[in-house]
């Protein structure tokens, strides 16, 4: 029988959705700072370790923002998703979710899979993932 790859619950006990959104923004800013520490030559990042770290942090920031939205909608941390499929299912339950789901898929593919796990270094792909991550965080936190 295959074990499920579980995503750890990211929230502290008794955390509010406002705190979750603030932390998502903080994580995103940290990810941008880390990414900026890698030089770019010929459209490719040269410090793969920094890129991988930045991509992982940005992906976690998006998950944190989604969990903040779950808290705002009355879910308890015990009800949070344990895998990416369940995060997508929650996003589908939100009204006017088409752009949000597409953005999440880009973040998952570009940052989590390519940037973090596969050590991708293409500047355009990584930047696209970061832009979509910011879109998700802004949409869920109500920022423009």
PDB file of C-alpha atoms in Angstrom:
ATOM      1  CA  UNK A   1       0.000   0.000   0.000  1.00  0.00           C
ATOM      2  CA  UNK A   2       1.342   3.416  -0.993  1.00  0.00           C
ATOM      3  CA  UNK A   3       1.941   5.994   1.719  1.00  0.00           C
ATOM      4  CA  UNK A   4       0.456   9.442   1.204  1.00  0.00           C
ATOM      5  CA  UNK A   5       2.891  12.317   1.127  1.00  0.00           C
ATOM      6  CA  UNK A   6       1.441  14.577   3.792  1.00  0.00           C
ATOM      7  CA  UNK A   7       2.008  18.307   3.904  1.00  0.00           C
ATOM      8  CA  UNK A   8       2.641  19.389   7.476  1.00  0.00           C
ATOM      9  CA  UNK A   9       0.114  21.719   8.943  1.00  0.00           C
ATOM     10  CA  UNK A  10       1.755  25.118   8.982  1.00  0.00           C
ATOM     11  CA  UNK A  11      -0.275  26.983  11.563  1.00  0.00           C
ATOM     12  CA  UNK A  12       0.412  27.405  15.225  1.00  0.00           C
ATOM     13  CA  UNK A  13      -2.412  26.514  17.619  1.00  0.00           C
ATOM     14  CA  UNK A  14      -4.966  29.309  18.046  1.00  0.00           C
ATOM     15  CA  UNK A  15      -3.567  31.331  15.143  1.00  0.00           C
ATOM     16  CA  UNK A  16      -5.987  33.734  13.456  1.00  0.00           C
ATOM     17  CA  UNK A  17      -6.427  34.168   9.734  1.00  0.00           C
ATOM     18  CA  UNK A  18      -4.926  37.671   9.985  1.00  0.00           C
ATOM     19  CA  UNK A  19      -1.761  36.241  11.529  1.00  0.00           C
ATOM     20  CA  UNK A  20      -1.649  33.542   8.852  1.00  0.00           C
ATOM     21  CA  UNK A  21      -1.927  36.180   6.102  1.00  0.00           C
ATOM     22  CA  UNK A  22       0.771  38.325   7.716  1.00  0.00           C
ATOM     23  CA  UNK A  23       3.084  35.343   7.926  1.00  0.00           C
ATOM     24  CA  UNK A  24       2.367  34.413   4.289  1.00  0.00           C
ATOM     25  CA  UNK A  25       3.468  37.903   3.247  1.00  0.00           C
ATOM     26  CA  UNK A  26       6.565  37.697   5.451  1.00  0.00           C
ATOM     27  CA  UNK A  27       7.515  34.345   3.940  1.00  0.00           C
ATOM     28  CA  UNK A  28       7.042  35.731   0.447  1.00  0.00           C
ATOM     29  CA  UNK A  29       9.266  38.739   1.175  1.00  0.00           C
ATOM     30  CA  UNK A  30      11.928  36.402   2.592  1.00  0.00           C
ATOM     31  CA  UNK A  31      11.712  34.232  -0.515  1.00  0.00           C
ATOM     32  CA  UNK A  32      12.203  37.263  -2.772  1.00  0.00           C
ATOM     33  CA  UNK A  33      15.222  38.348  -0.735  1.00  0.00           C
ATOM     34  CA  UNK A  34      16.767  34.878  -0.966  1.00  0.00           C
ATOM     35  CA  UNK A  35      16.126  34.719  -4.715  1.00  0.00           C
ATOM     36  CA  UNK A  36      17.803  38.102  -5.192  1.00  0.00           C
ATOM     37  CA  UNK A  37      20.975  36.645  -3.665  1.00  0.00           C
ATOM     38  CA  UNK A  38      21.496  34.440  -6.709  1.00  0.00           C
ATOM     39  CA  UNK A  39      23.219  36.053  -9.684  1.00  0.00           C
ATOM     40  CA  UNK A  40      21.625  35.672 -13.118  1.00  0.00           C
ATOM     41  CA  UNK A  41      23.617  35.024 -16.272  1.00  0.00           C
ATOM     42  CA  UNK A  42      22.111  34.363 -19.683  1.00  0.00           C
ATOM     43  CA  UNK A  43      18.605  34.020 -18.236  1.00  0.00           C
ATOM     44  CA  UNK A  44      19.591  31.403 -15.648  1.00  0.00           C
ATOM     45  CA  UNK A  45      20.128  31.642 -11.933  1.00  0.00           C
ATOM     46  CA  UNK A  46      23.626  30.577 -10.920  1.00  0.00           C
ATOM     47  CA  UNK A  47      23.204  29.780  -7.219  1.00  0.00           C
ATOM     48  CA  UNK A  48      20.906  26.762  -7.295  1.00  0.00           C
ATOM     49  CA  UNK A  49      20.892  26.404  -3.500  1.00  0.00           C
ATOM     50  CA  UNK A  50      19.474  29.940  -3.072  1.00  0.00           C
ATOM     51  CA  UNK A  51      16.916  29.395  -5.836  1.00  0.00           C
ATOM     52  CA  UNK A  52      15.743  26.109  -4.343  1.00  0.00           C
ATOM     53  CA  UNK A  53      15.400  27.674  -0.893  1.00  0.00           C
ATOM     54  CA  UNK A  54      13.526  30.682  -2.286  1.00  0.00           C
ATOM     55  CA  UNK A  55      11.137  28.517  -4.308  1.00  0.00           C
ATOM     56  CA  UNK A  56      10.344  26.300  -1.317  1.00  0.00           C
ATOM     57  CA  UNK A  57       9.700  29.326   0.882  1.00  0.00           C
ATOM     58  CA  UNK A  58       7.439  30.997  -1.694  1.00  0.00           C
ATOM     59  CA  UNK A  59       5.427  27.781  -2.084  1.00  0.00           C
ATOM     60  CA  UNK A  60       4.981  27.543   1.687  1.00  0.00           C
ATOM     61  CA  UNK A  61       3.851  31.197   1.692  1.00  0.00           C
ATOM     62  CA  UNK A  62       1.070  30.294  -0.746  1.00  0.00           C
ATOM     63  CA  UNK A  63      -0.014  27.322   1.355  1.00  0.00           C
ATOM     64  CA  UNK A  64      -0.041  29.570   4.400  1.00  0.00           C
ATOM     65  CA  UNK A  65      -2.266  32.096   2.627  1.00  0.00           C
ATOM     66  CA  UNK A  66      -4.665  29.318   1.619  1.00  0.00           C
ATOM     67  CA  UNK A  67      -4.771  28.078   5.207  1.00  0.00           C
ATOM     68  CA  UNK A  68      -5.492  31.647   6.322  1.00  0.00           C
ATOM     69  CA  UNK A  69      -8.481  31.653   3.971  1.00  0.00           C
ATOM     70  CA  UNK A  70      -9.596  28.335   5.443  1.00  0.00           C
ATOM     71  CA  UNK A  71      -9.459  29.855   8.926  1.00  0.00           C
ATOM     72  CA  UNK A  72     -11.443  32.872   7.724  1.00  0.00           C
ATOM     73  CA  UNK A  73     -14.111  30.493   6.417  1.00  0.00           C
ATOM     74  CA  UNK A  74     -14.370  28.735   9.765  1.00  0.00           C
ATOM     75  CA  UNK A  75     -12.297  25.610   9.218  1.00  0.00           C
ATOM     76  CA  UNK A  76     -10.157  24.397  12.073  1.00  0.00           C
ATOM     77  CA  UNK A  77      -6.512  23.417  11.580  1.00  0.00           C
ATOM     78  CA  UNK A  78      -7.560  19.782  12.051  1.00  0.00           C
ATOM     79  CA  UNK A  79      -9.569  20.084   8.830  1.00  0.00           C
ATOM     80  CA  UNK A  80      -6.702  21.436   6.718  1.00  0.00           C
ATOM     81  CA  UNK A  81      -5.541  19.505   3.645  1.00  0.00           C
ATOM     82  CA  UNK A  82      -2.847  16.901   3.870  1.00  0.00           C
ATOM     83  CA  UNK A  83      -1.821  17.000   0.214  1.00  0.00           C
ATOM     84  CA  UNK A  84      -1.842  19.235  -2.849  1.00  0.00           C
ATOM     85  CA  UNK A  85      -4.959  17.580  -4.278  1.00  0.00           C
ATOM     86  CA  UNK A  86      -6.942  18.643  -1.230  1.00  0.00           C
ATOM     87  CA  UNK A  87      -5.581  22.211  -1.460  1.00  0.00           C
ATOM     88  CA  UNK A  88      -6.819  22.313  -5.068  1.00  0.00           C
ATOM     89  CA  UNK A  89     -10.192  20.945  -3.975  1.00  0.00           C
ATOM     90  CA  UNK A  90     -10.524  23.780  -1.446  1.00  0.00           C
ATOM     91  CA  UNK A  91      -9.584  26.380  -4.072  1.00  0.00           C
ATOM     92  CA  UNK A  92     -12.257  24.967  -6.394  1.00  0.00           C
ATOM     93  CA  UNK A  93     -14.844  25.556  -3.657  1.00  0.00           C
ATOM     94  CA  UNK A  94     -14.137  29.308  -3.704  1.00  0.00           C
ATOM     95  CA  UNK A  95     -16.268  31.557  -5.930  1.00  0.00           C
ATOM     96  CA  UNK A  96     -14.672  32.820  -9.158  1.00  0.00           C
ATOM     97  CA  UNK A  97     -11.792  30.407  -8.709  1.00  0.00           C
ATOM     98  CA  UNK A  98     -10.558  29.846 -12.289  1.00  0.00           C
ATOM     99  CA  UNK A  99      -7.614  32.258 -12.181  1.00  0.00           C
ATOM    100  CA  UNK A 100      -6.783  31.223  -8.622  1.00  0.00           C
ATOM    101  CA  UNK A 101      -6.540  27.534  -9.509  1.00  0.00           C
ATOM    102  CA  UNK A 102      -4.461  28.269 -12.613  1.00  0.00           C
ATOM    103  CA  UNK A 103      -2.127  30.454 -10.546  1.00  0.00           C
ATOM    104  CA  UNK A 104      -1.837  27.721  -7.896  1.00  0.00           C
ATOM    105  CA  UNK A 105      -0.978  25.138 -10.554  1.00  0.00           C
ATOM    106  CA  UNK A 106       1.763  27.428 -11.901  1.00  0.00           C
ATOM    107  CA  UNK A 107       3.157  27.933  -8.392  1.00  0.00           C
ATOM    108  CA  UNK A 108       3.078  24.187  -7.740  1.00  0.00           C
ATOM    109  CA  UNK A 109       4.753  23.306 -11.045  1.00  0.00           C
ATOM    110  CA  UNK A 110       7.271  26.153 -11.334  1.00  0.00           C
ATOM    111  CA  UNK A 111       8.259  26.687  -7.717  1.00  0.00           C
ATOM    112  CA  UNK A 112       7.561  23.473  -5.835  1.00  0.00           C
ATOM    113  CA  UNK A 113       8.408  20.870  -8.451  1.00  0.00           C
ATOM    114  CA  UNK A 114      10.839  22.576 -10.832  1.00  0.00           C
ATOM    115  CA  UNK A 115      12.504  25.157  -8.581  1.00  0.00           C
ATOM    116  CA  UNK A 116      12.586  23.275  -5.297  1.00  0.00           C
ATOM    117  CA  UNK A 117      12.760  19.580  -6.154  1.00  0.00           C
ATOM    118  CA  UNK A 118      14.335  19.584  -9.607  1.00  0.00           C
ATOM    119  CA  UNK A 119      16.650  22.565  -9.030  1.00  0.00           C
ATOM    120  CA  UNK A 120      15.445  24.427 -12.116  1.00  0.00           C
ATOM    121  CA  UNK A 121      17.316  27.647 -12.827  1.00  0.00           C
ATOM    122  CA  UNK A 122      15.463  29.280 -15.730  1.00  0.00           C
ATOM    123  CA  UNK A 123      14.853  32.887 -14.713  1.00  0.00           C
ATOM    124  CA  UNK A 124      11.581  33.307 -16.641  1.00  0.00           C
ATOM    125  CA  UNK A 125      10.039  30.135 -15.197  1.00  0.00           C
ATOM    126  CA  UNK A 126      11.004  30.964 -11.614  1.00  0.00           C
ATOM    127  CA  UNK A 127       9.860  34.590 -11.922  1.00  0.00           C
ATOM    128  CA  UNK A 128       6.542  33.436 -13.385  1.00  0.00           C
ATOM    129  CA  UNK A 129       6.029  31.197 -10.350  1.00  0.00           C
ATOM    130  CA  UNK A 130       6.836  34.077  -8.003  1.00  0.00           C
ATOM    131  CA  UNK A 131       4.396  36.391  -9.803  1.00  0.00           C
ATOM    132  CA  UNK A 132       1.598  33.835  -9.497  1.00  0.00           C
ATOM    133  CA  UNK A 133       2.444  33.255  -5.831  1.00  0.00           C
ATOM    134  CA  UNK A 134       2.080  36.980  -5.175  1.00  0.00           C
ATOM    135  CA  UNK A 135      -1.236  37.035  -7.079  1.00  0.00           C
ATOM    136  CA  UNK A 136      -2.619  34.267  -4.872  1.00  0.00           C
ATOM    137  CA  UNK A 137      -1.423  35.869  -1.653  1.00  0.00           C
ATOM    138  CA  UNK A 138      -2.793  39.267  -2.673  1.00  0.00           C
ATOM    139  CA  UNK A 139      -6.150  37.858  -3.752  1.00  0.00           C
ATOM    140  CA  UNK A 140      -6.644  35.866  -0.560  1.00  0.00           C
ATOM    141  CA  UNK A 141      -5.427  38.604   1.770  1.00  0.00           C
ATOM    142  CA  UNK A 142      -7.396  41.292  -0.027  1.00  0.00           C
ATOM    143  CA  UNK A 143      -4.376  43.319  -1.144  1.00  0.00           C
ATOM    144  CA  UNK A 144      -4.056  44.839  -4.601  1.00  0.00           C
TER     145      UNK A 144
END
